[in-house]
XYZ file of C-alpha atoms in Angstrom:
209
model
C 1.594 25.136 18.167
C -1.329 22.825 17.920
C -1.629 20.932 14.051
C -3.478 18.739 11.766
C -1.784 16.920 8.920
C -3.108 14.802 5.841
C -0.285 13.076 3.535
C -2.466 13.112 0.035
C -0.649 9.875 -0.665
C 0.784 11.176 -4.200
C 2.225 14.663 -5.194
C -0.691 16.408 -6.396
C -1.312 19.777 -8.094
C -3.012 21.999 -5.136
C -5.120 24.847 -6.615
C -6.519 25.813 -3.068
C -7.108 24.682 0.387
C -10.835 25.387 2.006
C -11.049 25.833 5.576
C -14.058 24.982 7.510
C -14.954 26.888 11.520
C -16.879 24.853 13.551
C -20.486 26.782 14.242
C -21.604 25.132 17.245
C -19.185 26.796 19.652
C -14.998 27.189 20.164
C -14.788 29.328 16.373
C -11.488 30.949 18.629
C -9.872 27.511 17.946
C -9.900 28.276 14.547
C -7.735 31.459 14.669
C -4.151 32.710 13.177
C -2.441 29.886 11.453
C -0.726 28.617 8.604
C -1.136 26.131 6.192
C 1.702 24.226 4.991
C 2.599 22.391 2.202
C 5.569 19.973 0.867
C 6.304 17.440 -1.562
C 7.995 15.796 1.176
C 7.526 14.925 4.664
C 7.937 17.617 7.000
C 10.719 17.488 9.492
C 9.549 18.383 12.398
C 6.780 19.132 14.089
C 8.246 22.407 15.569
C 6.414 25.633 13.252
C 9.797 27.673 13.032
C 11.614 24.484 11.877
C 8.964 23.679 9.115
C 8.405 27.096 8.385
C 12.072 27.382 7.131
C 12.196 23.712 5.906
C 12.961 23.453 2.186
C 10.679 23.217 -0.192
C 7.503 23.733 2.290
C 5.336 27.148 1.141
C 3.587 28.769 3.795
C 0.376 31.032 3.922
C -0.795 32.233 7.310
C -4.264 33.133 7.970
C -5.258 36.058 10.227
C -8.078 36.081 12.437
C -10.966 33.179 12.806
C -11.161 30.697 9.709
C -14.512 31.216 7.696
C -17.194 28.916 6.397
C -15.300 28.752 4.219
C -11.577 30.427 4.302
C -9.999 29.564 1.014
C -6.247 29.880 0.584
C -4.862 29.817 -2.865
C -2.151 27.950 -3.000
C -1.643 27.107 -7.238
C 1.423 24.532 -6.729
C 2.265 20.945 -6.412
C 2.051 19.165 -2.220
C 1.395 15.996 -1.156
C 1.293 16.710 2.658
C -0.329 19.669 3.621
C -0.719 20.927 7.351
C -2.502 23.346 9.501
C -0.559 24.891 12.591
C -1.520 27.407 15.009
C 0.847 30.642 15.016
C 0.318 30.365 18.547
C -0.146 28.067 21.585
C -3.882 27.200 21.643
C -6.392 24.546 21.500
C -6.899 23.685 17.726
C -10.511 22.855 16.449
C -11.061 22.348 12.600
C -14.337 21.341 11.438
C -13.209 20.286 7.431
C -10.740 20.836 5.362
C -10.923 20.596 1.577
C -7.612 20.522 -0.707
C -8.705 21.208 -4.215
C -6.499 19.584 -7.170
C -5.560 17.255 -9.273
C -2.359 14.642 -9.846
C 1.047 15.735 -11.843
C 2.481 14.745 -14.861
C 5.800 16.059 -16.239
C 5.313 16.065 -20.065
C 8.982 16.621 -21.534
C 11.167 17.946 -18.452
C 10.855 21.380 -19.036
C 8.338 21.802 -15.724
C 4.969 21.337 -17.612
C 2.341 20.459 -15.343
C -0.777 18.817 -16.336
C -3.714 19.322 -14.521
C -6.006 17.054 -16.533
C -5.026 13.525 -15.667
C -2.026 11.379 -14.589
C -1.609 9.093 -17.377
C -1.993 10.416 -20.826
C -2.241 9.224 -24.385
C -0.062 11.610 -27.715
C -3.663 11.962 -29.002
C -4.949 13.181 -25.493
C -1.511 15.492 -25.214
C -2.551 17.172 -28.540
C -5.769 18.088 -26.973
C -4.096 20.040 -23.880
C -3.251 23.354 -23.413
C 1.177 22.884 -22.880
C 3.074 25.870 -21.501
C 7.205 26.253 -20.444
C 8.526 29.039 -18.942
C 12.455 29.880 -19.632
C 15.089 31.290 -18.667
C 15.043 28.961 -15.811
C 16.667 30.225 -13.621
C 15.741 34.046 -14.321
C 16.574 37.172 -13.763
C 15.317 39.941 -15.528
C 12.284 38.576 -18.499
C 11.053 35.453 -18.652
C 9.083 34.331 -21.545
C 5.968 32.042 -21.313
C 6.063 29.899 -24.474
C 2.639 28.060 -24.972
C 0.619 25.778 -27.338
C -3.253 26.067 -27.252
C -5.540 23.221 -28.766
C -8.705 25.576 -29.178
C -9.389 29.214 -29.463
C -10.483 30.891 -25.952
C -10.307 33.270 -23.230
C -6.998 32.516 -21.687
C -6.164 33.851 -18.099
C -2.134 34.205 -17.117
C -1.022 34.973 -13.411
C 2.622 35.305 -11.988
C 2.482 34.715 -7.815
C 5.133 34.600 -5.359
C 5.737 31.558 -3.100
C 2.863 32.560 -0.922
C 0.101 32.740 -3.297
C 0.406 36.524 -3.761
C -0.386 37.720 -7.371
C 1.950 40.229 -8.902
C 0.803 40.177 -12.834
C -2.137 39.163 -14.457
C -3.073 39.285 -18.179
C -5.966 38.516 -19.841
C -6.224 37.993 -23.512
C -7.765 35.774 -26.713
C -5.748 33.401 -27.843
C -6.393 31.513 -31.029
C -5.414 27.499 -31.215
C -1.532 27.554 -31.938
C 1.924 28.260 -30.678
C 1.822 31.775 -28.535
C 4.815 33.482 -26.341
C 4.759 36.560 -24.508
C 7.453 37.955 -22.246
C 7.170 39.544 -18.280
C 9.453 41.993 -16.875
C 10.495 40.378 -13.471
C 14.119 42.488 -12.992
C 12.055 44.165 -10.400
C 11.186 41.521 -8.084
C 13.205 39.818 -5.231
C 15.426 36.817 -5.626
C 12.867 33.671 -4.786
C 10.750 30.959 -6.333
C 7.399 32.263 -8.448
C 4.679 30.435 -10.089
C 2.867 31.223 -13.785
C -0.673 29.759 -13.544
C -2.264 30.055 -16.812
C -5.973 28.675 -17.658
C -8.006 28.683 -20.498
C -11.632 26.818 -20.257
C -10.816 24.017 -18.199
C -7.322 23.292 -19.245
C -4.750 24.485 -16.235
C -1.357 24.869 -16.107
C 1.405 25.667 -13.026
C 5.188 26.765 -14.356
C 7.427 26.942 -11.091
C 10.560 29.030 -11.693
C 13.179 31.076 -9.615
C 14.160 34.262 -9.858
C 18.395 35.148 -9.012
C 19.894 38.172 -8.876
């Protein structure tokens, strides 16, 4: 299983990762993978053994990449890799990770997509979010602090990037909370994304029972 690596030096917040095809010839190189991602160093170079290595999310790709194939990813990495589900030659042209660096604002898994050292005044300017019961099993409830009025967009995904809930809604500068019925999915780790102009925010949580 043929793969490229890149350790982004620092744990980073990974919206998406862009794939690039070549388009001068071999676009079969390009074909039926995964993309990988850790906070940690993978293992081993063996795709079964990463594949169930903790901690690493995984996203295959069917078929030949695109110009470009993006993969939504919306969680934190700092070494991401591509591996071929099979045994082939492997032939990327570029690949662009799309993100931004971490900061934990009060230990309650707030992620801050704006920059990596922060000032109070600059905090007060952010959009904050938490997410509890964490662990979960049957509601969790997104408790969040807006600094402006705005559109503001809230997903839940599973590990792999697949979106299960999505609300849109105005929300006025202030304290908001809101509560989503989860007794229904599988026991796992989930992500809230929520977004409002260009403030971002990534809530991991698990789900038990």
């Amino acid at each position: 299983n043929a793969w490229w690596e890149v350790d982004l030096g620092a744990v980073y917040n990974i919206d998406e990762v862009r794939l690039w095809n070549r388009t001068d010839c071999c676009t079969e190189h390009f074909a039926n993978f995964y993309v990988l991602i850790s906070d940690v160093p993978f293992s081993s170079m063996d795709l079964n053994t990463t594949l169930n290595q903790a901690g690493v999310d995984s996203y295959l790709v069917t078929g030949e990449a695109a110009y470009p194939t993006t993969v939504s990813t919306i969680r934190t990495g700092r070494y991401v890799r591509v591996q071929l589900a099979g045994t082939a030659y492997l032939a990327i042209a570029e690949v662009e990770i799309m993100g931004c660096t971490t900061v934990n604002l009060n230990g309650n898994n707030n992620v801050n997509f704006q920059s990596s050292e922060s000032s109070s005044s600059d905090l007060a300017k952010e959009l904050v979010a938490k997410v509890f019961p964490n662990p979960a099993e049957n509601l969790i409830t997104v408790d969040f602090k807006t600094p402006a009025d705005g559109e503001m967009q809230v997903m839940l995904m599973d590990a792999r990037g697949s979106r299960l809930y999505q609300k849109e809604f105005y929300a006025s500068v202030g304290k908001h909370d809101f509560t989503i019925d989860i007794s229904s999915y599988p026991m796992g780790s989930y992500i809230v994304f929520l977004r409002q102009g260009d403030s971002r925010k990534v809530i991991r949580f698990v789900k038990i029972k």
